[in-house]
CSV table of C-alpha atoms in Angstrom, one decimal:
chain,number,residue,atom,x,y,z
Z,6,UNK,CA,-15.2,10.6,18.3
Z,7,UNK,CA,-11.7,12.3,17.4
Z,8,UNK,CA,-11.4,14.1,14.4
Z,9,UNK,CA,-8.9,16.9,13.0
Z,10,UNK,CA,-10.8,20.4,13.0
Z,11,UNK,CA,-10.5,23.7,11.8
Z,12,UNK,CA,-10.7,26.7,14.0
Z,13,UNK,CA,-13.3,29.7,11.9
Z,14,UNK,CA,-10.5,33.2,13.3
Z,15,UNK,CA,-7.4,31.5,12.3
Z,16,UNK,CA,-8.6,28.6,9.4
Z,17,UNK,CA,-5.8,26.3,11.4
Z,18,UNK,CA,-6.5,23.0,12.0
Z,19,UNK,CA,-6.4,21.2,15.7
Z,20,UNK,CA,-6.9,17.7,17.5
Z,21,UNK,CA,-10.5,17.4,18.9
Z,22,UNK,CA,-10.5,13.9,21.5
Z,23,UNK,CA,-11.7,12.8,24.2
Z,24,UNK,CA,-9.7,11.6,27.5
Z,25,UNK,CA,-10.1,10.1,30.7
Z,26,UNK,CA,-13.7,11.4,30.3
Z,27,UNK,CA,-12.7,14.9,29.0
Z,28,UNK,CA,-12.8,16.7,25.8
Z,29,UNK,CA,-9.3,18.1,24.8
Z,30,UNK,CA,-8.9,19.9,21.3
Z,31,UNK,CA,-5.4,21.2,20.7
Z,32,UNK,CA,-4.4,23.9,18.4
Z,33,UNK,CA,-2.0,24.4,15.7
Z,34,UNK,CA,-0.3,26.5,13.8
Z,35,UNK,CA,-0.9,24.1,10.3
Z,36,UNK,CA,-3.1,25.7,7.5
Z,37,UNK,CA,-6.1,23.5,6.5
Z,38,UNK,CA,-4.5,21.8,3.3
Z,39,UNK,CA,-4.7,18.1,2.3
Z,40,UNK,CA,-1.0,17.5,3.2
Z,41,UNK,CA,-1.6,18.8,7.0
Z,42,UNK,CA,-4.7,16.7,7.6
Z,43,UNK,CA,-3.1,13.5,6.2
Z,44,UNK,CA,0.2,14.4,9.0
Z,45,UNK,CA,-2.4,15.2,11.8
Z,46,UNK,CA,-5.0,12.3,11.1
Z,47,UNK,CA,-1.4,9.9,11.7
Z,48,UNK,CA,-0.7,11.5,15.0
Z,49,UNK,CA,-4.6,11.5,16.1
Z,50,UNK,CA,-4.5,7.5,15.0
Z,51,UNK,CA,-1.5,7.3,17.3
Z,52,UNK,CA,-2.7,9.2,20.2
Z,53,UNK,CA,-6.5,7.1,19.7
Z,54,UNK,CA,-4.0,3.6,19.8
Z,55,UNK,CA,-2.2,4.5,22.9
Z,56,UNK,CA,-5.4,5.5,24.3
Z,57,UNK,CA,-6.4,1.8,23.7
Z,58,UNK,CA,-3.8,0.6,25.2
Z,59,UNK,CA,-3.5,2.5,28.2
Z,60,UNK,CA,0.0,4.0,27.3
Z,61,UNK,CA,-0.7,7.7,26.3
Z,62,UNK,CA,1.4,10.2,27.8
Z,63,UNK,CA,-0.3,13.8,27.2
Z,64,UNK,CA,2.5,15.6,27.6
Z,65,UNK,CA,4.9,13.5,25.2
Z,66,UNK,CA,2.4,14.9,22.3
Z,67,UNK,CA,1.3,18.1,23.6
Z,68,UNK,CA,4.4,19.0,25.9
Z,69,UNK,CA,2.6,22.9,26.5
Z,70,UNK,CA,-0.3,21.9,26.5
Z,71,UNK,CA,-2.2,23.4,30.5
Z,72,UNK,CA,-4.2,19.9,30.0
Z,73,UNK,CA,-1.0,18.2,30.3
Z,74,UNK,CA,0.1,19.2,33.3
Z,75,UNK,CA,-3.4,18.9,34.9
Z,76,UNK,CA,-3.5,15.2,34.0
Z,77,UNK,CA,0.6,14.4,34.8
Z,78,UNK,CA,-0.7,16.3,38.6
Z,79,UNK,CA,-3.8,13.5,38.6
Z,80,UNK,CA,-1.2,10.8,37.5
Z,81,UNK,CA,-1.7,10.5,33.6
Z,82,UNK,CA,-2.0,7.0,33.6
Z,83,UNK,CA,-0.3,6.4,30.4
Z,84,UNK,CA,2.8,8.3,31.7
Z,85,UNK,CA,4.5,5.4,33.9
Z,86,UNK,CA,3.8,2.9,31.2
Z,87,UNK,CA,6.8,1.5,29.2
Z,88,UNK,CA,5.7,1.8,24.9
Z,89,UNK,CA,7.2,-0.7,23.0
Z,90,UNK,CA,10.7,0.3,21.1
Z,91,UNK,CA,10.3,1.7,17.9
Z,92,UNK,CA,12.5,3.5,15.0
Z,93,UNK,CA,12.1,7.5,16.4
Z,94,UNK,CA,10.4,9.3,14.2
Z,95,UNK,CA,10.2,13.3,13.5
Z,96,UNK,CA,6.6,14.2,14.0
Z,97,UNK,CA,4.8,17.6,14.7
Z,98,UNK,CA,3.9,18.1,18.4
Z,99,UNK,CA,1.9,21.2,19.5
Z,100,UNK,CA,0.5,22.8,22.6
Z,101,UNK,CA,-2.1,25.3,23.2
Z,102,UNK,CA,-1.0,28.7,21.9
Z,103,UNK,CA,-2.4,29.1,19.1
Z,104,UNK,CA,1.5,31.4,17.8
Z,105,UNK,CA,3.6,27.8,19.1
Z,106,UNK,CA,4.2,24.9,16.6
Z,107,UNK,CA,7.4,23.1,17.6
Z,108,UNK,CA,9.3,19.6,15.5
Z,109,UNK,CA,10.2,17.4,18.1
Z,110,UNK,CA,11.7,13.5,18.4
Z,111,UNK,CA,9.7,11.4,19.9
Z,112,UNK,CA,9.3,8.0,20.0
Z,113,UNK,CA,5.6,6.6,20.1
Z,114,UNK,CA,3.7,3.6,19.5
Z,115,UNK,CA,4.0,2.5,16.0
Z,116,UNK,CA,0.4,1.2,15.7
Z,117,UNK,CA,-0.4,-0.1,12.1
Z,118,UNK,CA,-1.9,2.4,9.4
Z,119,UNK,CA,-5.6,2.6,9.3
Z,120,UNK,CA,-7.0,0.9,5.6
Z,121,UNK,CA,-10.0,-1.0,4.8
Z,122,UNK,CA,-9.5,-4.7,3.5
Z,123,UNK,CA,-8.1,-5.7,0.1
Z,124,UNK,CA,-11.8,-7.2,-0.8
Z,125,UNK,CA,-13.8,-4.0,0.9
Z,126,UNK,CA,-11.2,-1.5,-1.1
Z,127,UNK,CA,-11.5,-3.7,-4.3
Z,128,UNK,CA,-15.1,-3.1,-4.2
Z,129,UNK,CA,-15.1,0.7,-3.8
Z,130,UNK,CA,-12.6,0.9,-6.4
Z,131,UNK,CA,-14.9,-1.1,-8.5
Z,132,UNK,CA,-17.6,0.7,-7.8
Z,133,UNK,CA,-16.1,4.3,-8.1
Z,134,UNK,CA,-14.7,3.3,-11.9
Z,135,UNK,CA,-18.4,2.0,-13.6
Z,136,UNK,CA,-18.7,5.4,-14.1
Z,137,UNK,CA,-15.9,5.6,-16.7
Z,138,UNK,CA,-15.4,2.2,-17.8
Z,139,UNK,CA,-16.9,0.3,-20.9
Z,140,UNK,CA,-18.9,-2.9,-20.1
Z,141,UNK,CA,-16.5,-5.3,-20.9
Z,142,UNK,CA,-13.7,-3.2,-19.1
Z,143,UNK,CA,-15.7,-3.9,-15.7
Z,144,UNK,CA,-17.0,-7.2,-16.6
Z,145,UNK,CA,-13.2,-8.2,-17.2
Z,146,UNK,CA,-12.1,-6.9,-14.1
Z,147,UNK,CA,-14.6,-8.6,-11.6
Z,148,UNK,CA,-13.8,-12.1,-13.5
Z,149,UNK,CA,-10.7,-11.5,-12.7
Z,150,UNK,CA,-11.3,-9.9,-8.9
Z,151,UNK,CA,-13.6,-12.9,-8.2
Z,152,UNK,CA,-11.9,-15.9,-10.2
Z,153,UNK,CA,-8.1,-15.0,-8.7
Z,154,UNK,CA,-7.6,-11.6,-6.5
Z,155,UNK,CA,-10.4,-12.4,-3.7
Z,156,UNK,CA,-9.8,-16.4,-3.1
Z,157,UNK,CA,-5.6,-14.9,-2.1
Z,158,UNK,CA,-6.3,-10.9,-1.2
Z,159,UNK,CA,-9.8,-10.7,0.4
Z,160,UNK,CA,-9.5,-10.0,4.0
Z,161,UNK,CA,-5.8,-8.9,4.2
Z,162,UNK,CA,-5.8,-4.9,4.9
Z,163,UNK,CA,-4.1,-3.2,2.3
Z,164,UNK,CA,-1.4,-2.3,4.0
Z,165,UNK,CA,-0.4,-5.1,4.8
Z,166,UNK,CA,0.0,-6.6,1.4
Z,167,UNK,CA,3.8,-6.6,0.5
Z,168,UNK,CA,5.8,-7.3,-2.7
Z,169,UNK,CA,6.5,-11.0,-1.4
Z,170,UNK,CA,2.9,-11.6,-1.8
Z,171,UNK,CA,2.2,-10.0,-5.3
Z,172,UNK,CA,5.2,-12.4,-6.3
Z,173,UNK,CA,3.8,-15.3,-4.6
Z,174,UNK,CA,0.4,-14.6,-6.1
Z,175,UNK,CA,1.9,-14.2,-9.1
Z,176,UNK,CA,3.7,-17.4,-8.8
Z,177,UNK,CA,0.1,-19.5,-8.0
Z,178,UNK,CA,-2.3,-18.7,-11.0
Z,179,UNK,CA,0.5,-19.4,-13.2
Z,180,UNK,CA,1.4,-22.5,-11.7
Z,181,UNK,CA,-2.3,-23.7,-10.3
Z,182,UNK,CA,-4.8,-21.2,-12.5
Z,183,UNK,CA,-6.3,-19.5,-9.5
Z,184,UNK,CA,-9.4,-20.4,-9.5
Z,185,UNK,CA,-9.6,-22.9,-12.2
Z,186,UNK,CA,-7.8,-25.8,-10.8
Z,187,UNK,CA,-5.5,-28.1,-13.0
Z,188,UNK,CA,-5.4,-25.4,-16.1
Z,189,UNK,CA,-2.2,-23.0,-16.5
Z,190,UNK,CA,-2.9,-20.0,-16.9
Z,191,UNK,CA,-0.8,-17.9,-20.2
Z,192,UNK,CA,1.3,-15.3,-19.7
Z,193,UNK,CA,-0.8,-12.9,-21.1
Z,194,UNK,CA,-3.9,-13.6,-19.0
Z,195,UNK,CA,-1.6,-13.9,-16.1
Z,196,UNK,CA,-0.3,-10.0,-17.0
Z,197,UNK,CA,-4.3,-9.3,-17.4
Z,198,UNK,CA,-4.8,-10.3,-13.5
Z,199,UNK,CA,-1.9,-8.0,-12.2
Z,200,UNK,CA,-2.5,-5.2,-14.3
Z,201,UNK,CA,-6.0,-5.0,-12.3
Z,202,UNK,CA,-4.1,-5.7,-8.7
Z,203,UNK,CA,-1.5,-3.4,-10.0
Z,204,UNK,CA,-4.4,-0.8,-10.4
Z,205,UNK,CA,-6.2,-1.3,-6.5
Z,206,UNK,CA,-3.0,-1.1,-4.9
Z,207,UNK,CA,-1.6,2.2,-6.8
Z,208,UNK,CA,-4.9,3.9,-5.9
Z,209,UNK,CA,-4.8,2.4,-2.5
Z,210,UNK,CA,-1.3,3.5,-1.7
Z,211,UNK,CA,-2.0,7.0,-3.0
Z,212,UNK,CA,-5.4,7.4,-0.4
Z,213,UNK,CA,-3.9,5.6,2.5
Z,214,UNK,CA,0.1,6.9,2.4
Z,215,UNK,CA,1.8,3.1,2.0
Z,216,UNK,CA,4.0,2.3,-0.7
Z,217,UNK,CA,2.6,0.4,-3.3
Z,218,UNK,CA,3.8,-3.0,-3.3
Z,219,UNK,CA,3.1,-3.8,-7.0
Z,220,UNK,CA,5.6,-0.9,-7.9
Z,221,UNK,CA,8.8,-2.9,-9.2
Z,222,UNK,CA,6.8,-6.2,-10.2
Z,223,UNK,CA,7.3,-7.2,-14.0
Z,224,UNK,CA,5.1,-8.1,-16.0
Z,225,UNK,CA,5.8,-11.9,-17.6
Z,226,UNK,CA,6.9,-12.4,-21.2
Z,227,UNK,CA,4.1,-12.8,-23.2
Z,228,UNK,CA,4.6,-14.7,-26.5
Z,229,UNK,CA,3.8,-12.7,-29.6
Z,230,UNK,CA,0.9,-13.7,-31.6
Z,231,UNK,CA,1.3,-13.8,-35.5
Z,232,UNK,CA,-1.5,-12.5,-37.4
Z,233,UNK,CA,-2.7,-14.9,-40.0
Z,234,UNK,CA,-4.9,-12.4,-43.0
Z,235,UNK,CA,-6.1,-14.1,-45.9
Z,236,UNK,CA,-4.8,-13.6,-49.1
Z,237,UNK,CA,-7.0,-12.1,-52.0
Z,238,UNK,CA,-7.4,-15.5,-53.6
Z,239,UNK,CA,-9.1,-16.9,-50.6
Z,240,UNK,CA,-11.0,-13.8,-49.5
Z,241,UNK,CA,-12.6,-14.5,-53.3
Z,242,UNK,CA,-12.9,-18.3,-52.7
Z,243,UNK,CA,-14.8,-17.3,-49.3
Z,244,UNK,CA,-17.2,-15.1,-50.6
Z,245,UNK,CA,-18.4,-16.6,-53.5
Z,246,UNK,CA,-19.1,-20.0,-51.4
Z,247,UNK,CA,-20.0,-18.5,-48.0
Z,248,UNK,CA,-24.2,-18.3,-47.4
Z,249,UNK,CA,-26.1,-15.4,-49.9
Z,250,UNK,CA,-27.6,-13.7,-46.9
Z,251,UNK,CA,-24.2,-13.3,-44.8
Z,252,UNK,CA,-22.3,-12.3,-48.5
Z,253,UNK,CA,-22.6,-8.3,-47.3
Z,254,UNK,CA,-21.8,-8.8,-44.0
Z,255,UNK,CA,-18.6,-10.5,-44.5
Z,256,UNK,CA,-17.8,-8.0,-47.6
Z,257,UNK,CA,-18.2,-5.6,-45.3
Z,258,UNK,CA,-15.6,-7.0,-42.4
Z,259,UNK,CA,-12.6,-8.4,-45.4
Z,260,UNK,CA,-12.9,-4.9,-46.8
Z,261,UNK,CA,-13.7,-2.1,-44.2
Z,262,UNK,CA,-10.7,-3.9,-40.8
Z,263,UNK,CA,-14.0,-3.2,-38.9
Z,264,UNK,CA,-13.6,-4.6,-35.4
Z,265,UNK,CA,-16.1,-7.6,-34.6
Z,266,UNK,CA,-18.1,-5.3,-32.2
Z,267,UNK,CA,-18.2,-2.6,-34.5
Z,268,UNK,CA,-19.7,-4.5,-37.5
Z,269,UNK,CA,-22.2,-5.6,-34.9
Z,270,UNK,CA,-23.5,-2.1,-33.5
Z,271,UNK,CA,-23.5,-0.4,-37.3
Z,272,UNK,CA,-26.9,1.4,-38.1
Z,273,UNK,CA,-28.0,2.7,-40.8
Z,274,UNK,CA,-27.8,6.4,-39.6
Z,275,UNK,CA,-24.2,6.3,-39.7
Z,276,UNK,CA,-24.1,4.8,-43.1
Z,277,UNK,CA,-23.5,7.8,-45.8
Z,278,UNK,CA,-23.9,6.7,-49.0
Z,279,UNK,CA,-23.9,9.8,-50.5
Z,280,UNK,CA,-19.7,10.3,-49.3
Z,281,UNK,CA,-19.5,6.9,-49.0
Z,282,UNK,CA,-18.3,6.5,-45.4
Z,283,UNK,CA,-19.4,4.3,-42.5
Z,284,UNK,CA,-19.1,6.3,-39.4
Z,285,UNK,CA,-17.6,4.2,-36.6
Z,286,UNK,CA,-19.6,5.0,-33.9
Z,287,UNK,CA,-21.0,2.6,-31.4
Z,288,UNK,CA,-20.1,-0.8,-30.9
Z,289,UNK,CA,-21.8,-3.7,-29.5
Z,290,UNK,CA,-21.5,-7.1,-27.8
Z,291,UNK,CA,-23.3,-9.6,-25.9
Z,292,UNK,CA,-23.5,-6.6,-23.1
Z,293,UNK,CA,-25.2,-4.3,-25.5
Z,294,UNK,CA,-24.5,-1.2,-27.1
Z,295,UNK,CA,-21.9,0.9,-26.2
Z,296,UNK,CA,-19.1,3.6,-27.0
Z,297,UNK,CA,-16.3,2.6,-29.2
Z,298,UNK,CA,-13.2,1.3,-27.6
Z,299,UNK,CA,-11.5,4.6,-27.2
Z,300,UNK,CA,-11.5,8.2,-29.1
Z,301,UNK,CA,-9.4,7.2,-31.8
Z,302,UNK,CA,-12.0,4.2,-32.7
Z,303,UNK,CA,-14.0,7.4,-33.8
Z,304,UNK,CA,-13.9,7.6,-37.2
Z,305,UNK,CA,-15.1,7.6,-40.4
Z,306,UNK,CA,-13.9,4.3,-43.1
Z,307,UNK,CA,-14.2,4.9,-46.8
Z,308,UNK,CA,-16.3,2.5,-48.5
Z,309,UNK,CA,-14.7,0.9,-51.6
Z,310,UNK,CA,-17.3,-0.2,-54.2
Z,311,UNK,CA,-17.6,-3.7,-53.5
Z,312,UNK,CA,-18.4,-2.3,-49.8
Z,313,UNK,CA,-21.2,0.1,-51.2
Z,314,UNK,CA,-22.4,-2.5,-53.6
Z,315,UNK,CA,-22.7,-4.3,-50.6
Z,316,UNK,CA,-24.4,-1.7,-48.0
Z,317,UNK,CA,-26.5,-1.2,-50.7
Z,318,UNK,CA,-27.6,-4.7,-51.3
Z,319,UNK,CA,-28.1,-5.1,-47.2
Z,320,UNK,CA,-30.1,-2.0,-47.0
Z,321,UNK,CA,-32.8,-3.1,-49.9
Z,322,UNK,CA,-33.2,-6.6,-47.7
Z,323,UNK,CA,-33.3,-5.2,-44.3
Z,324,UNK,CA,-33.3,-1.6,-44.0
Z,325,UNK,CA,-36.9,-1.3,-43.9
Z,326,UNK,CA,-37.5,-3.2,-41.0
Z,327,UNK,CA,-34.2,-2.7,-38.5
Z,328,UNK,CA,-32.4,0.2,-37.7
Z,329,UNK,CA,-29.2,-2.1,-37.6
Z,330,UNK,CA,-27.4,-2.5,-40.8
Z,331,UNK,CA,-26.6,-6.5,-40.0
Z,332,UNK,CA,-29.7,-8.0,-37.7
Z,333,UNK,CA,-31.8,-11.1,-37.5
Z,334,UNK,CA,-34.9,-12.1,-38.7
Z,335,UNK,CA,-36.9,-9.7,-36.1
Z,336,UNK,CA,-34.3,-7.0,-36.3
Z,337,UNK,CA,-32.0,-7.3,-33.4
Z,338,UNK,CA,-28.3,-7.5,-33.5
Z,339,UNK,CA,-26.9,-10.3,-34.9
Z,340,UNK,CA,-24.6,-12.7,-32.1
Z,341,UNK,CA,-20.8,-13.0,-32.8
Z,342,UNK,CA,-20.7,-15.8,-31.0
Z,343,UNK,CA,-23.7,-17.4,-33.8
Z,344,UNK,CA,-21.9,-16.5,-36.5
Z,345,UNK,CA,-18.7,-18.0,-35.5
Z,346,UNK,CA,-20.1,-21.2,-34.7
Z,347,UNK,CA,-22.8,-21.4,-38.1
Z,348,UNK,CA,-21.6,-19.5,-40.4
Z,349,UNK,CA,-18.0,-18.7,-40.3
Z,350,UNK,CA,-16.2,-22.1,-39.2
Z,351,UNK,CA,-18.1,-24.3,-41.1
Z,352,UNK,CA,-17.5,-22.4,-44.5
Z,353,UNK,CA,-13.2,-22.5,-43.3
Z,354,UNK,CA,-13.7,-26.2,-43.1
Z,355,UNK,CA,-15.8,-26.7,-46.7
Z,356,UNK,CA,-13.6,-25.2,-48.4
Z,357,UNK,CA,-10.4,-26.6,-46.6
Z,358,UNK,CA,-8.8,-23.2,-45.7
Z,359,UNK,CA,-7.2,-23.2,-42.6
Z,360,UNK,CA,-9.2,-22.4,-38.9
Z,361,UNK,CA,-8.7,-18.5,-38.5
Z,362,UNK,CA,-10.2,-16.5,-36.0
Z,363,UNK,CA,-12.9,-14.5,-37.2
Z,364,UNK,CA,-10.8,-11.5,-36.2
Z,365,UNK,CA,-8.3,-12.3,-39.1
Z,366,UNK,CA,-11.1,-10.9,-41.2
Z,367,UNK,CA,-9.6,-6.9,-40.2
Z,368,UNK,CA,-6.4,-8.5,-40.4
Z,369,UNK,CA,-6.7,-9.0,-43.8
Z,370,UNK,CA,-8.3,-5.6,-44.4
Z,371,UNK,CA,-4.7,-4.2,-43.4
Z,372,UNK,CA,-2.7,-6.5,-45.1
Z,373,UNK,CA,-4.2,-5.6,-48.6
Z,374,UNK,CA,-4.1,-1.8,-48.3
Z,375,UNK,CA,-0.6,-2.3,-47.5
Z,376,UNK,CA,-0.4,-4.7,-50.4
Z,377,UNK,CA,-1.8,-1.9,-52.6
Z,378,UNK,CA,0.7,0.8,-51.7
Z,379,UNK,CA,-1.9,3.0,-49.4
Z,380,UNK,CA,-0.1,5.5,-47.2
Z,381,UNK,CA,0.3,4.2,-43.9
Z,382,UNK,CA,-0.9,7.0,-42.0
Z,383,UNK,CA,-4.1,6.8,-44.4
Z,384,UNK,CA,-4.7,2.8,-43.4
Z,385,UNK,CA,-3.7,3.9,-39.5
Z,386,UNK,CA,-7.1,6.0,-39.3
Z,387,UNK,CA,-8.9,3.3,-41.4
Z,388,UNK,CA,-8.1,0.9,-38.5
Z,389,UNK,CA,-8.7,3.3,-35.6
Z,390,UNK,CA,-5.1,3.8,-34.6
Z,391,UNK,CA,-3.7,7.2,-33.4
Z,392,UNK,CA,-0.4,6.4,-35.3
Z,393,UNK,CA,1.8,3.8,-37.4
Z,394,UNK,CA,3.0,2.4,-34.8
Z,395,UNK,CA,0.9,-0.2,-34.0
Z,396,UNK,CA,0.6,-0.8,-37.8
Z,397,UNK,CA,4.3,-1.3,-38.6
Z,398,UNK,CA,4.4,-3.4,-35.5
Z,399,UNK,CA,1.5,-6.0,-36.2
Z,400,UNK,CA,2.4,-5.4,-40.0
Z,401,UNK,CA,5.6,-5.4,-40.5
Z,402,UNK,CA,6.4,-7.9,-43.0
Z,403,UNK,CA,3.6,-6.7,-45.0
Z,404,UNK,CA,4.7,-3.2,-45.7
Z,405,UNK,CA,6.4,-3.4,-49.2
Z,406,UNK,CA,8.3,-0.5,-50.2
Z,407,UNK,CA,8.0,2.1,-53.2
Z,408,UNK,CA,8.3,-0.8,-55.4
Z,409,UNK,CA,5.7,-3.4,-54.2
Z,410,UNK,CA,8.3,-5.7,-54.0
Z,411,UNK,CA,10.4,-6.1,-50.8
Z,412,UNK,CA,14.1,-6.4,-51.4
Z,413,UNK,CA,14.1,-5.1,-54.9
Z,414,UNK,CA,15.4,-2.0,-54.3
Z,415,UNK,CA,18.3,-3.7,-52.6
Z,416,UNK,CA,18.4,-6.3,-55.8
Z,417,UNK,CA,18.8,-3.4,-57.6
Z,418,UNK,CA,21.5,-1.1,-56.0
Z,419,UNK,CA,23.6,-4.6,-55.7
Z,420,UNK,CA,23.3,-5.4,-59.3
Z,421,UNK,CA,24.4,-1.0,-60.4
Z,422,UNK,CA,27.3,-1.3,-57.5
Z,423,UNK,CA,28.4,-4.4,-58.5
Z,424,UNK,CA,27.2,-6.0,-61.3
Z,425,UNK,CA,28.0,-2.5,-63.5
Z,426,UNK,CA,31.6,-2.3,-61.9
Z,427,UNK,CA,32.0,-6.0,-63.3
């Protein structure tokens, strides 16, 4: 089998192959670094190719090489033979001196680089990042690996997937819906599914030295979504007609910006009544429990006093029997996907507000800090954000100024400038 090795005196790599029958290992002068291997395992895929094919000259890649002339004496067999035209390339060719390591032209075979399939690849690259990833991080990407990537990628090898056919794919799920035939795919899930092709082929052009086709490809324009928060009229109207025994729960979400997940996977050892903070922890979904989204999710949210009242009330009815501040009736999690459907849609529709998502609920927790005049960077950790710039961008036309009224200060100045000089 050939294979680059290393030589123990000098800790220089050489070609070990075998020939017409015959091992041959040729030396070099290259150190054993990453960079030489890669060069060397090129020319030994080369040399293996033309080996194939019958058209391996030993002397056009090891022109000093004592072997060479032994099998050009025997009639190399690969020497008389015509290779196909190709672009010359630079490439390093050695003999067997250990003190001799010449650059030469040549023009070889061009054989195609050596790399796995898109599918086999996908799956390594899959496998190698469970490690790291959340649930729903890996559960994502294999929906989207198995619904769109595989039916168009699978068996193409890597390197032979080109920018005309990210476009193309591109170009199908939006138009067909991959997999889900007769439904259009938005531009944002659309964005989702290349951002995980996008992914497999960077990592597979670093390991397999190809450029990565996905380099230049854009992602689509996405249309913004508007957030729609409650205001503090119907966050009162909500919680006085919503059911008693879901009262603290949904206290806890209008009040705290807690993230759906995070609501879900509170315990009551990070509950701290005595500083009154809940400490953002854990979160939890229908994959079970879990780290928090990312190190900034860390953190710890000051309870206001309807939010203690409310913990407090909680812990009395089911502290005693579940270590999970919001559970069911045997003490498990309780499901967003219940409480959505029971609890939180049918109270919208009672009381005639308007059908929210029951993420509107942190939404709203921003919207009235901001409407209170707390520090920005103060409601940035609240939320879990690393800086105010996700909260001015989401928020924007929420933030009042010194005031508490936008455009008075304006109002103002004009009425001075103007108005005075009148």
């Amino acid at each position: 089998m050939a294979k680059i090795s290393v030589r123990k005196e000098t800790q220089t790599l050489l070609f070990d192959f075998n020939y017409l029958g015959k091992r041959c290992r040729e030396q070099t002068t290259l150190k054993d670094t990453k960079a030489n291997r890669r060069k060397m395992e090129k020319v030994l895929e080369r040399i293996e190719l033309e080996i194939i094919a019958g058209t391996f000259d030993y002397g056009k890649f090891f022109p000093g090489s004592s072997r060479a002339k032994v099998f050009a004496a025997n009639g190399n067999p690969g020497a008389s033979q015509t290779a196909p035209a190709t672009p010359p390339i630079t490439e390093v060719v050695v003999n067997t001196a250990p003190s001799v390591a010449t650059t030469k032209a040549v023009t070889p075979i061009s054989p195609e680089p050596s790399s796995p399939t898109f599918a086999e690849f996908a799956a390594i690259w899959l496998g190698e990042n469970e490690a790291v990833w959340r649930r729903n991080t890996i559960r994502a990407a294999s929906i989207h690996l198995n619904s769109y990537l595989l039916p168009y990628f699978a068996d193409m090898p890597l390197y032979s997937v080109n920018k005309a056919h990210c476009l193309d794919f591109r170009a199908k799920i939006a138009r067909e819906g991959g997999s889900l035939k007769g439904k259009t795919l938005s531009a944002k899930t659309v964005n989702e599914v290349m951002q995980v092709l996008g992914a497999i082929m960077a990592e597979a052009a670093e390991r397999y030295d190809f450029a990565n086709p996905m380099q230049n490809v854009k992602r689509l324009k996405a249309r913004k979504v508007h957030i729609e928060p409650f205001t503090f009229e119907e966050v009162q109207l909500f919680l006085k007609h919503v059911r008693p025994d879901y009262h603290s729960y949904f206290t806890v979400r209008f009040f705290t910006g807690l993230r759906t997940g995070e609501v879900h996977g509170l315990r009551w050892p990070h509950i701290d009544f005595d500083r009154r903070e809940i400490l953002v922890r854990e979160t939890f979904s229908h994959l079970g429990r879990e780290y928090t989204k990312n190190e900034g999710s860390q953190r710890e949210v000051k309870m206001s006093e309807p939010v203690y009242r409310a913990l407090k009330a909680q812990h009395e009815a089911s502290g005693h029997f579940s270590d999970y501040v919001f559970c069911s009736k045997v003490g498990t999690p309780i499901q967003p996907l219940n409480v959505n459907r029971r609890i939180w849609k049918p109270t919208l529709k009672r009381l005639g507000l308007k059908d929210r998502r029951l993420y509107q609920t942190r939404h709203t927790a921003a919207t009235l800090w901001l409407a209170s005049g707390e520090a920005p960077e103060w409601i940035a950790r609240q939320m879990g954000h690393t800086s105010t710039e996700m909260l001015f961008k989401v928020y924007s036309r929420y933030v009042p100024n010194l005031t508490r009224k936008d455009g008075s200060a304006f109002e103002r100045l004009l009425e001075q400038r103007l108005g005075g000089g009148a």
